[in-house]
Amino acid sequence: MKHEGHADPSPDAGGETRERAKATLREDSVTDASHGAGDDRAARANDTAGEESLGGNALLPGAKSAKGTPLEGFLAALQFLTRLPVPDGAYRLETAVAWFPVVGLLLGGVLALADLGLRALTVAPLVESTLLVVLLLAMTGALHADGLMDTCDAVFCHASPERRLEIMRDPRAGAFGVVGLVCIVALKIAAVNALPSALRPQLLTLAPGLGRWAIVLLATIFPYGRAVGLGSPLKSAATPKALAIASILPLAACAVVGPPGLAAGALTAVTALGLGRWLMRLLPGLTGDCYGAACEVVETVVWLSGGLVLLPRPSV
């Protein structure tokens, strides 16, 4: 259970590895899951100490101060959002925003290919669906799942908006967070298992892309929850222009899929905006944890739309 007292962070004396850089960015960006389980959440408490001093500069340790190129933006998004290998170095978070949906679609493509392989091996459907959900968690380092847990712990407790922000920074997992994650993972497994065969590759690919597009949408529309912090560059980079650029590929992918894809895109927008408005009633503004929670919820809704809404009903 989370307690009222704030965790007592101490400076991290580790090396400036890519995992360390991602952990440092965790709290006010899009949440961190660079090591996993209990060790990871304890490490995040150490990293919070330097948060305010870094302010609006998202230059990761070891990065060069230079204008971002498209390749640098893509690598920054890939490095921050996934555990997939990238060339050595670190990249500016603010160059990555428009590339979030691209990285999501890349993750979705890996899921679709893994699905084809598992089906060829005639793996039991429920086992296969579970493996796909676990694979997505592994590829992302449970990045957004961690944000979901922190958000649930904060918003489902009886506290002031300011106190809820403090709870989000507590590295310990509370009951609300654990229950929230279990519910989302269970719904994802059931939804993937129920996907119609004809739409399975398309929706497996779309869901992660639309989930990360929802991050850009929320960061663009809703105010940031803290006066200054490591999420400031992400928020400042999420301009209407960046949102328009980030929308091109996922919306085009929805159109290519046809009516099911357009329905998934519409559900994504409605879900993300509704969740954002609800969170604004409970918090001074959104944080990186909220962005991660929105990504998890949107992925679930997209897959549920395939299994519950688009699946043909038997005639009576």
Tab-separated table of N, CA, C and O in Angstrom, residues 173-281:
chain	number	residue	atom	x	y	z
A	173	ALA	N	3.827	0.516	-5.005
A	173	ALA	CA	2.560	0.180	-5.663
A	173	ALA	C	1.464	0.034	-4.624
A	173	ALA	O	1.642	-0.640	-3.606
A	174	GLY	N	0.325	0.674	-4.894
A	174	GLY	CA	-0.820	0.570	-4.010
A	174	GLY	C	-1.845	-0.415	-4.542
A	174	GLY	O	-1.727	-0.928	-5.664
A	175	ALA	N	-2.871	-0.668	-3.744
A	175	ALA	CA	-3.897	-1.640	-4.126
A	175	ALA	C	-4.620	-1.209	-5.395
A	175	ALA	O	-4.910	-2.035	-6.269
A	176	PHE	N	-4.941	0.091	-5.511
A	176	PHE	CA	-5.648	0.560	-6.699
A	176	PHE	C	-4.823	0.326	-7.965
A	176	PHE	O	-5.351	-0.050	-9.011
A	177	GLY	N	-3.522	0.546	-7.862
A	177	GLY	CA	-2.661	0.345	-9.028
A	177	GLY	C	-2.589	-1.104	-9.449
A	177	GLY	O	-2.650	-1.428	-10.641
A	178	VAL	N	-2.457	-1.992	-8.471
A	178	VAL	CA	-2.373	-3.419	-8.780
A	178	VAL	C	-3.674	-3.906	-9.415
A	178	VAL	O	-3.674	-4.612	-10.439
A	179	VAL	N	-4.801	-3.515	-8.825
A	179	VAL	CA	-6.094	-3.928	-9.371
A	179	VAL	C	-6.292	-3.367	-10.777
A	179	VAL	O	-6.765	-4.065	-11.681
A	180	GLY	N	-5.920	-2.106	-10.979
A	180	GLY	CA	-6.069	-1.501	-12.296
A	180	GLY	C	-5.268	-2.223	-13.364
A	180	GLY	O	-5.766	-2.489	-14.465
A	181	LEU	N	-4.024	-2.570	-13.053
A	181	LEU	CA	-3.185	-3.264	-14.026
A	181	LEU	C	-3.717	-4.658	-14.320
A	181	LEU	O	-3.754	-5.093	-15.476
A	182	VAL	N	-4.129	-5.371	-13.269
A	182	VAL	CA	-4.677	-6.717	-13.476
A	182	VAL	C	-5.906	-6.667	-14.380
A	182	VAL	O	-6.072	-7.490	-15.294
A	183	CYS	N	-6.775	-5.688	-14.146
A	183	CYS	CA	-7.988	-5.563	-14.969
A	183	CYS	C	-7.644	-5.287	-16.433
A	183	CYS	O	-8.223	-5.910	-17.339
A	184	ILE	N	-6.710	-4.380	-16.672
A	184	ILE	CA	-6.345	-4.040	-18.045
A	184	ILE	C	-5.698	-5.230	-18.741
A	184	ILE	O	-6.023	-5.542	-19.905
A	185	VAL	N	-4.779	-5.907	-18.080
A	185	VAL	CA	-4.112	-7.061	-18.698
A	185	VAL	C	-5.134	-8.165	-18.996
A	185	VAL	O	-5.104	-8.779	-20.078
A	186	ALA	N	-6.048	-8.420	-18.063
A	186	ALA	CA	-7.053	-9.459	-18.291
A	186	ALA	C	-7.963	-9.095	-19.464
A	186	ALA	O	-8.280	-9.943	-20.308
A	187	LEU	N	-8.379	-7.823	-19.541
A	187	LEU	CA	-9.224	-7.383	-20.652
A	187	LEU	C	-8.480	-7.484	-21.985
A	187	LEU	O	-9.058	-7.867	-23.004
A	188	LYS	N	-7.202	-7.149	-21.991
A	188	LYS	CA	-6.416	-7.241	-23.229
A	188	LYS	C	-6.326	-8.686	-23.708
A	188	LYS	O	-6.494	-8.965	-24.910
A	189	ILE	N	-6.028	-9.599	-22.803
A	189	ILE	CA	-5.909	-11.008	-23.192
A	189	ILE	C	-7.229	-11.503	-23.768
A	189	ILE	O	-7.272	-12.157	-24.821
A	190	ALA	N	-8.341	-11.191	-23.089
A	190	ALA	CA	-9.651	-11.635	-23.572
A	190	ALA	C	-9.991	-10.992	-24.913
A	190	ALA	O	-10.538	-11.655	-25.807
A	191	ALA	N	-9.662	-9.700	-25.060
A	191	ALA	CA	-9.986	-9.003	-26.301
A	191	ALA	C	-9.180	-9.540	-27.476
A	191	ALA	O	-9.709	-9.749	-28.571
A	192	VAL	N	-7.878	-9.766	-27.281
A	192	VAL	CA	-7.044	-10.319	-28.350
A	192	VAL	C	-7.520	-11.717	-28.718
A	192	VAL	O	-7.565	-12.088	-29.895
A	193	ASN	N	-7.899	-12.494	-27.722
A	193	ASN	CA	-8.388	-13.842	-27.979
A	193	ASN	C	-9.673	-13.828	-28.805
A	193	ASN	O	-9.946	-14.763	-29.563
A	194	ALA	N	-10.478	-12.763	-28.667
A	194	ALA	CA	-11.762	-12.675	-29.370
A	194	ALA	C	-11.679	-11.974	-30.716
A	194	ALA	O	-12.696	-11.867	-31.402
A	195	LEU	N	-10.506	-11.503	-31.107
A	195	LEU	CA	-10.396	-10.789	-32.386
A	195	LEU	C	-10.759	-11.705	-33.550
A	195	LEU	O	-10.271	-12.836	-33.637
A	196	PRO	N	-11.582	-11.230	-34.477
A	196	PRO	CA	-11.899	-12.040	-35.664
A	196	PRO	C	-10.638	-12.275	-36.496
A	196	PRO	O	-9.779	-11.399	-36.616
A	197	SER	N	-10.527	-13.447	-37.070
A	197	SER	CA	-9.330	-13.796	-37.840
A	197	SER	C	-9.064	-12.813	-38.970
A	197	SER	O	-7.911	-12.466	-39.241
A	198	ALA	N	-10.120	-12.329	-39.616
A	198	ALA	CA	-9.945	-11.434	-40.754
A	198	ALA	C	-9.391	-10.069	-40.355
A	198	ALA	O	-8.789	-9.373	-41.177
A	199	LEU	N	-9.585	-9.690	-39.091
A	199	LEU	CA	-9.141	-8.367	-38.634
A	199	LEU	C	-7.977	-8.441	-37.657
A	199	LEU	O	-7.480	-7.408	-37.211
A	200	ARG	N	-7.562	-9.634	-37.340
A	200	ARG	CA	-6.553	-9.816	-36.296
A	200	ARG	C	-5.244	-9.080	-36.597
A	200	ARG	O	-4.772	-8.296	-35.756
A	201	PRO	N	-4.615	-9.264	-37.751
A	201	PRO	CA	-3.353	-8.549	-38.004
A	201	PRO	C	-3.523	-7.039	-37.996
A	201	PRO	O	-2.669	-6.313	-37.480
A	202	GLN	N	-4.634	-6.548	-38.566
A	202	GLN	CA	-4.844	-5.108	-38.656
A	202	GLN	C	-4.990	-4.463	-37.279
A	202	GLN	O	-4.373	-3.424	-36.993
A	203	LEU	N	-5.812	-5.058	-36.429
A	203	LEU	CA	-6.061	-4.451	-35.127
A	203	LEU	C	-4.897	-4.669	-34.157
A	203	LEU	O	-4.654	-3.833	-33.285
A	204	LEU	N	-4.178	-5.784	-34.317
A	204	LEU	CA	-2.963	-5.956	-33.518
A	204	LEU	C	-1.951	-4.861	-33.833
A	204	LEU	O	-1.234	-4.377	-32.950
A	205	THR	N	-1.905	-4.443	-35.103
A	205	THR	CA	-0.980	-3.398	-35.506
A	205	THR	C	-1.480	-2.018	-35.103
A	205	THR	O	-0.709	-1.169	-34.637
A	206	LEU	N	-2.765	-1.782	-35.268
A	206	LEU	CA	-3.326	-0.457	-35.018
A	206	LEU	C	-3.288	-0.058	-33.542
A	206	LEU	O	-3.008	1.109	-33.218
A	207	ALA	N	-3.614	-0.970	-32.654
A	207	ALA	CA	-3.819	-0.610	-31.240
A	207	ALA	C	-2.609	0.087	-30.616
A	207	ALA	O	-2.765	1.153	-30.002
A	208	PRO	N	-1.385	-0.447	-30.726
A	208	PRO	CA	-0.250	0.270	-30.131
A	208	PRO	C	0.006	1.635	-30.787
A	208	PRO	O	0.409	2.581	-30.108
A	209	GLY	N	-0.228	1.731	-32.100
A	209	GLY	CA	-0.053	3.013	-32.764
A	209	GLY	C	-1.058	4.043	-32.292
A	209	GLY	O	-0.710	5.201	-32.010
A	210	LEU	N	-2.315	3.651	-32.171
A	210	LEU	CA	-3.343	4.576	-31.706
A	210	LEU	C	-3.145	4.919	-30.226
A	210	LEU	O	-3.432	6.041	-29.802
A	211	GLY	N	-2.638	3.966	-29.453
A	211	GLY	CA	-2.369	4.258	-28.048
A	211	GLY	C	-1.333	5.354	-27.890
A	211	GLY	O	-1.482	6.248	-27.042
A	212	ARG	N	-0.293	5.334	-28.701
A	212	ARG	CA	0.745	6.353	-28.593
A	212	ARG	C	0.336	7.650	-29.284
A	212	ARG	O	0.822	8.718	-28.935
A	213	TRP	N	-0.565	7.561	-30.257
A	213	TRP	CA	-1.149	8.785	-30.808
A	213	TRP	C	-1.982	9.487	-29.738
A	213	TRP	O	-1.996	10.729	-29.671
A	214	ALA	N	-2.656	8.722	-28.887
A	214	ALA	CA	-3.450	9.311	-27.807
A	214	ALA	C	-2.568	10.099	-26.847
A	214	ALA	O	-3.006	11.123	-26.293
A	215	ILE	N	-1.331	9.667	-26.642
A	215	ILE	CA	-0.404	10.418	-25.794
A	215	ILE	C	-0.191	11.808	-26.358
A	215	ILE	O	-0.253	12.814	-25.641
A	216	VAL	N	0.072	11.890	-27.660
A	216	VAL	CA	0.305	13.191	-28.303
A	216	VAL	C	-0.955	14.052	-28.228
A	216	VAL	O	-0.895	15.263	-27.984
A	217	LEU	N	-2.107	13.431	-28.446
A	217	LEU	CA	-3.374	14.162	-28.389
A	217	LEU	C	-3.586	14.782	-27.015
A	217	LEU	O	-3.911	15.974	-26.899
A	218	LEU	N	-3.409	14.007	-25.949
A	218	LEU	CA	-3.609	14.521	-24.603
A	218	LEU	C	-2.585	15.589	-24.244
A	218	LEU	O	-2.920	16.600	-23.621
A	219	ALA	N	-1.326	15.368	-24.630
A	219	ALA	CA	-0.286	16.351	-24.321
A	219	ALA	C	-0.537	17.667	-25.044
A	219	ALA	O	-0.175	18.738	-24.542
A	220	THR	N	-1.170	17.622	-26.205
A	220	THR	CA	-1.440	18.835	-26.964
A	220	THR	C	-2.619	19.610	-26.390
A	220	THR	O	-2.577	20.841	-26.297
A	221	ILE	N	-3.655	18.920	-25.979
A	221	ILE	CA	-4.918	19.570	-25.620
A	221	ILE	C	-4.984	19.982	-24.157
A	221	ILE	O	-5.446	21.082	-23.832
A	222	PHE	N	-4.496	19.133	-23.252
A	222	PHE	CA	-4.707	19.381	-21.824
A	222	PHE	C	-3.459	19.975	-21.180
A	222	PHE	O	-2.337	19.692	-21.600
A	223	PRO	N	-3.648	20.800	-20.142
A	223	PRO	CA	-2.495	21.436	-19.483
A	223	PRO	C	-1.641	20.438	-18.737
A	223	PRO	O	-2.108	19.362	-18.331
A	224	TYR	N	-0.407	20.816	-18.547
A	224	TYR	CA	0.556	19.993	-17.825
A	224	TYR	C	0.327	20.155	-16.329
A	224	TYR	O	0.003	21.241	-15.847
A	225	GLY	N	0.498	19.083	-15.567
A	225	GLY	CA	0.101	19.090	-14.167
A	225	GLY	C	1.098	19.671	-13.193
A	225	GLY	O	0.745	19.918	-12.044
A	226	ARG	N	2.339	19.906	-13.613
A	226	ARG	CA	3.351	20.408	-12.697
A	226	ARG	C	3.919	21.726	-13.217
A	226	ARG	O	3.916	21.981	-14.418
A	227	ALA	N	4.424	22.547	-12.295
A	227	ALA	CA	4.968	23.840	-12.694
A	227	ALA	C	6.184	23.666	-13.600
A	227	ALA	O	6.340	24.375	-14.602
A	228	VAL	N	7.036	22.740	-13.268
A	228	VAL	CA	8.217	22.450	-14.078
A	228	VAL	C	8.622	21.019	-13.789
A	228	VAL	O	8.361	20.500	-12.712
A	229	GLY	N	9.232	20.400	-14.752
A	229	GLY	CA	9.643	19.018	-14.558
A	229	GLY	C	10.116	18.416	-15.852
A	229	GLY	O	10.170	19.073	-16.893
A	230	LEU	N	10.446	17.147	-15.805
A	230	LEU	CA	11.000	16.480	-16.972
A	230	LEU	C	9.976	16.273	-18.072
A	230	LEU	O	10.341	16.002	-19.202
A	231	GLY	N	8.693	16.388	-17.753
A	231	GLY	CA	7.677	16.286	-18.789
A	231	GLY	C	7.460	17.579	-19.532
A	231	GLY	O	6.742	17.611	-20.533
A	232	SER	N	8.072	18.673	-19.065
A	232	SER	CA	7.870	19.968	-19.713
A	232	SER	C	8.253	19.971	-21.188
A	232	SER	O	7.514	20.504	-22.017
A	233	PRO	N	9.396	19.385	-21.578
A	233	PRO	CA	9.739	19.369	-23.006
A	233	PRO	C	8.734	18.584	-23.836
A	233	PRO	O	8.439	18.958	-24.972
A	234	LEU	N	8.220	17.497	-23.289
A	234	LEU	CA	7.211	16.716	-24.009
A	234	LEU	C	5.964	17.557	-24.228
A	234	LEU	O	5.406	17.594	-25.331
A	235	LYS	N	5.529	18.255	-23.177
A	235	LYS	CA	4.351	19.104	-23.286
A	235	LYS	C	4.590	20.260	-24.252
A	235	LYS	O	3.748	20.571	-25.107
A	236	SER	N	5.743	20.908	-24.158
A	236	SER	CA	6.016	22.055	-25.023
A	236	SER	C	6.166	21.647	-26.484
A	236	SER	O	5.866	22.417	-27.396
A	237	ALA	N	6.628	20.411	-26.712
A	237	ALA	CA	6.789	19.940	-28.089
A	237	ALA	C	5.484	19.456	-28.691
A	237	ALA	O	5.375	19.316	-29.912
A	238	ALA	N	4.492	19.208	-27.853
A	238	ALA	CA	3.198	18.703	-28.342
A	238	ALA	C	2.337	19.877	-28.808
A	238	ALA	O	1.354	20.249	-28.174
A	239	THR	N	2.704	20.465	-29.919
A	239	THR	CA	1.989	21.595	-30.501
A	239	THR	C	0.941	21.086	-31.490
A	239	THR	O	0.973	19.916	-31.900
A	240	PRO	N	-0.008	21.939	-31.887
A	240	PRO	CA	-0.968	21.508	-32.921
A	240	PRO	C	-0.291	21.001	-34.187
A	240	PRO	O	-0.766	20.052	-34.809
A	241	LYS	N	0.823	21.624	-34.562
A	241	LYS	CA	1.548	21.168	-35.747
A	241	LYS	C	2.104	19.751	-35.531
A	241	LYS	O	1.999	18.890	-36.417
A	242	ALA	N	2.692	19.522	-34.356
A	242	ALA	CA	3.223	18.186	-34.059
A	242	ALA	C	2.098	17.157	-34.036
A	242	ALA	O	2.264	16.033	-34.516
A	243	LEU	N	0.950	17.539	-33.484
A	243	LEU	CA	-0.190	16.627	-33.467
A	243	LEU	C	-0.652	16.308	-34.880
A	243	LEU	O	-0.976	15.148	-35.192
A	244	ALA	N	-0.698	17.319	-35.744
A	244	ALA	CA	-1.112	17.087	-37.129
A	244	ALA	C	-0.160	16.121	-37.834
A	244	ALA	O	-0.597	15.205	-38.545
A	245	ILE	N	1.142	16.315	-37.613
A	245	ILE	CA	2.125	15.425	-38.238
A	245	ILE	C	2.001	14.012	-37.669
A	245	ILE	O	2.036	13.017	-38.407
A	246	ALA	N	1.847	13.932	-36.334
A	246	ALA	CA	1.742	12.623	-35.694
A	246	ALA	C	0.468	11.887	-36.094
A	246	ALA	O	0.394	10.660	-35.982
A	247	SER	N	-0.544	12.615	-36.567
A	247	SER	CA	-1.828	12.005	-36.917
A	247	SER	C	-1.844	11.386	-38.305
A	247	SER	O	-2.711	10.558	-38.605
A	248	ILE	N	-0.907	11.770	-39.158
A	248	ILE	CA	-0.966	11.363	-40.562
A	248	ILE	C	-0.942	9.849	-40.711
A	248	ILE	O	-1.840	9.247	-41.325
A	249	LEU	N	0.082	9.210	-40.158
A	249	LEU	CA	0.249	7.771	-40.373
A	249	LEU	C	-0.828	6.937	-39.678
A	249	LEU	O	-1.419	6.053	-40.316
A	250	PRO	N	-1.139	7.166	-38.393
A	250	PRO	CA	-2.173	6.327	-37.767
A	250	PRO	C	-3.547	6.498	-38.400
A	250	PRO	O	-4.287	5.515	-38.545
A	251	LEU	N	-3.907	7.722	-38.788
A	251	LEU	CA	-5.211	7.916	-39.417
A	251	LEU	C	-5.245	7.295	-40.812
A	251	LEU	O	-6.271	6.749	-41.239
A	252	ALA	N	-4.116	7.369	-41.519
A	252	ALA	CA	-4.048	6.707	-42.815
A	252	ALA	C	-4.169	5.194	-42.649
A	252	ALA	O	-4.843	4.518	-43.439
A	253	ALA	N	-3.541	4.659	-41.604
A	253	ALA	CA	-3.644	3.219	-41.350
A	253	ALA	C	-5.083	2.827	-41.032
A	253	ALA	O	-5.570	1.788	-41.494
A	254	CYS	N	-5.788	3.668	-40.281
A	254	CYS	CA	-7.206	3.398	-39.985
A	254	CYS	C	-8.025	3.371	-41.270
A	254	CYS	O	-8.895	2.515	-41.453
A	255	ALA	N	-7.742	4.309	-42.170
A	255	ALA	CA	-8.482	4.369	-43.424
A	255	ALA	C	-8.211	3.148	-44.289
A	255	ALA	O	-9.117	2.618	-44.945
A	256	VAL	N	-6.963	2.682	-44.292
A	256	VAL	CA	-6.607	1.503	-45.084
A	256	VAL	C	-7.342	0.268	-44.568
A	256	VAL	O	-7.804	-0.576	-45.349
A	257	VAL	N	-7.465	0.145	-43.261
A	257	VAL	CA	-8.174	-1.004	-42.681
A	257	VAL	C	-9.648	-0.975	-43.056
A	257	VAL	O	-10.298	-2.020	-43.176
A	258	GLY	N	-10.195	0.222	-43.267
A	258	GLY	CA	-11.605	0.339	-43.651
A	258	GLY	C	-12.487	0.680	-42.471
A	258	GLY	O	-12.017	1.209	-41.449
A	259	PRO	N	-13.780	0.391	-42.535
A	259	PRO	CA	-14.708	0.744	-41.444
A	259	PRO	C	-14.259	0.294	-40.057
A	259	PRO	O	-14.366	1.074	-39.110
A	260	PRO	N	-13.728	-0.930	-39.890
A	260	PRO	CA	-13.253	-1.298	-38.546
A	260	PRO	C	-12.120	-0.394	-38.059
A	260	PRO	O	-12.058	-0.052	-36.876
A	261	GLY	N	-11.224	-0.012	-38.968
A	261	GLY	CA	-10.134	0.877	-38.584
A	261	GLY	C	-10.625	2.269	-38.258
A	261	GLY	O	-10.161	2.896	-37.299
A	262	LEU	N	-11.564	2.782	-39.046
A	262	LEU	CA	-12.120	4.109	-38.774
A	262	LEU	C	-12.878	4.109	-37.451
A	262	LEU	O	-12.821	5.092	-36.695
A	263	ALA	N	-13.583	3.004	-37.172
A	263	ALA	CA	-14.273	2.895	-35.883
A	263	ALA	C	-13.266	2.891	-34.736
A	263	ALA	O	-13.480	3.537	-33.703
A	264	ALA	N	-12.149	2.183	-34.927
A	264	ALA	CA	-11.116	2.148	-33.889
A	264	ALA	C	-10.514	3.526	-33.680
A	264	ALA	O	-10.251	3.942	-32.545
A	265	GLY	N	-10.282	4.271	-34.770
A	265	GLY	CA	-9.750	5.621	-34.649
A	265	GLY	C	-10.706	6.545	-33.917
A	265	GLY	O	-10.293	7.349	-33.068
A	266	ALA	N	-11.995	6.454	-34.242
A	266	ALA	CA	-12.995	7.286	-33.571
A	266	ALA	C	-13.086	6.938	-32.089
A	266	ALA	O	-13.162	7.828	-31.228
A	267	LEU	N	-13.068	5.648	-31.772
A	267	LEU	CA	-13.102	5.226	-30.372
A	267	LEU	C	-11.870	5.717	-29.615
A	267	LEU	O	-11.961	6.080	-28.429
A	268	THR	N	-10.732	5.736	-30.291
A	268	THR	CA	-9.506	6.235	-29.658
A	268	THR	C	-9.655	7.691	-29.254
A	268	THR	O	-9.329	8.076	-28.126
A	269	ALA	N	-10.141	8.519	-30.178
A	269	ALA	CA	-10.305	9.940	-29.884
A	269	ALA	C	-11.301	10.162	-28.751
A	269	ALA	O	-11.048	10.938	-27.826
A	270	VAL	N	-12.428	9.468	-28.821
A	270	VAL	CA	-13.452	9.623	-27.783
A	270	VAL	C	-12.927	9.164	-26.429
A	270	VAL	O	-13.110	9.836	-25.394
A	271	THR	N	-12.261	8.013	-26.403
A	271	THR	CA	-11.729	7.475	-25.152
A	271	THR	C	-10.669	8.388	-24.557
A	271	THR	O	-10.688	8.692	-23.353
A	272	ALA	N	-9.725	8.837	-25.383
A	272	ALA	CA	-8.634	9.675	-24.889
A	272	ALA	C	-9.157	11.010	-24.365
A	272	ALA	O	-8.774	11.460	-23.272
A	273	LEU	N	-10.033	11.652	-25.120
A	273	LEU	CA	-10.557	12.949	-24.697
A	273	LEU	C	-11.436	12.806	-23.458
A	273	LEU	O	-11.379	13.640	-22.547
A	274	GLY	N	-12.247	11.759	-23.406
A	274	GLY	CA	-13.077	11.544	-22.225
A	274	GLY	C	-12.242	11.271	-20.991
A	274	GLY	O	-12.517	11.799	-19.899
A	275	LEU	N	-11.193	10.460	-21.152
A	275	LEU	CA	-10.314	10.171	-20.028
A	275	LEU	C	-9.578	11.427	-19.582
A	275	LEU	O	-9.421	11.683	-18.382
A	276	GLY	N	-9.132	12.224	-20.550
A	276	GLY	CA	-8.440	13.465	-20.213
A	276	GLY	C	-9.325	14.414	-19.429
A	276	GLY	O	-8.892	15.014	-18.431
A	277	ARG	N	-10.561	14.578	-19.857
A	277	ARG	CA	-11.491	15.464	-19.155
A	277	ARG	C	-11.775	14.960	-17.739
A	277	ARG	O	-11.868	15.739	-16.792
A	278	TRP	N	-11.917	13.639	-17.591
A	278	TRP	CA	-12.170	13.078	-16.271
A	278	TRP	C	-10.982	13.296	-15.345
A	278	TRP	O	-11.141	13.687	-14.181
A	279	LEU	N	-9.764	13.069	-15.852
A	279	LEU	CA	-8.570	13.267	-15.038
A	279	LEU	C	-8.393	14.730	-14.642
A	279	LEU	O	-7.904	15.028	-13.544
A	280	MET	N	-8.799	15.649	-15.515
A	280	MET	CA	-8.680	17.071	-15.189
A	280	MET	C	-9.606	17.469	-14.047
A	280	MET	O	-9.404	18.504	-13.413
A	281	ARG	N	-10.622	16.686	-13.773
A	281	ARG	CA	-11.496	16.961	-12.634
A	281	ARG	C	-10.843	16.542	-11.320
A	281	ARG	O	-11.270	16.980	-10.243
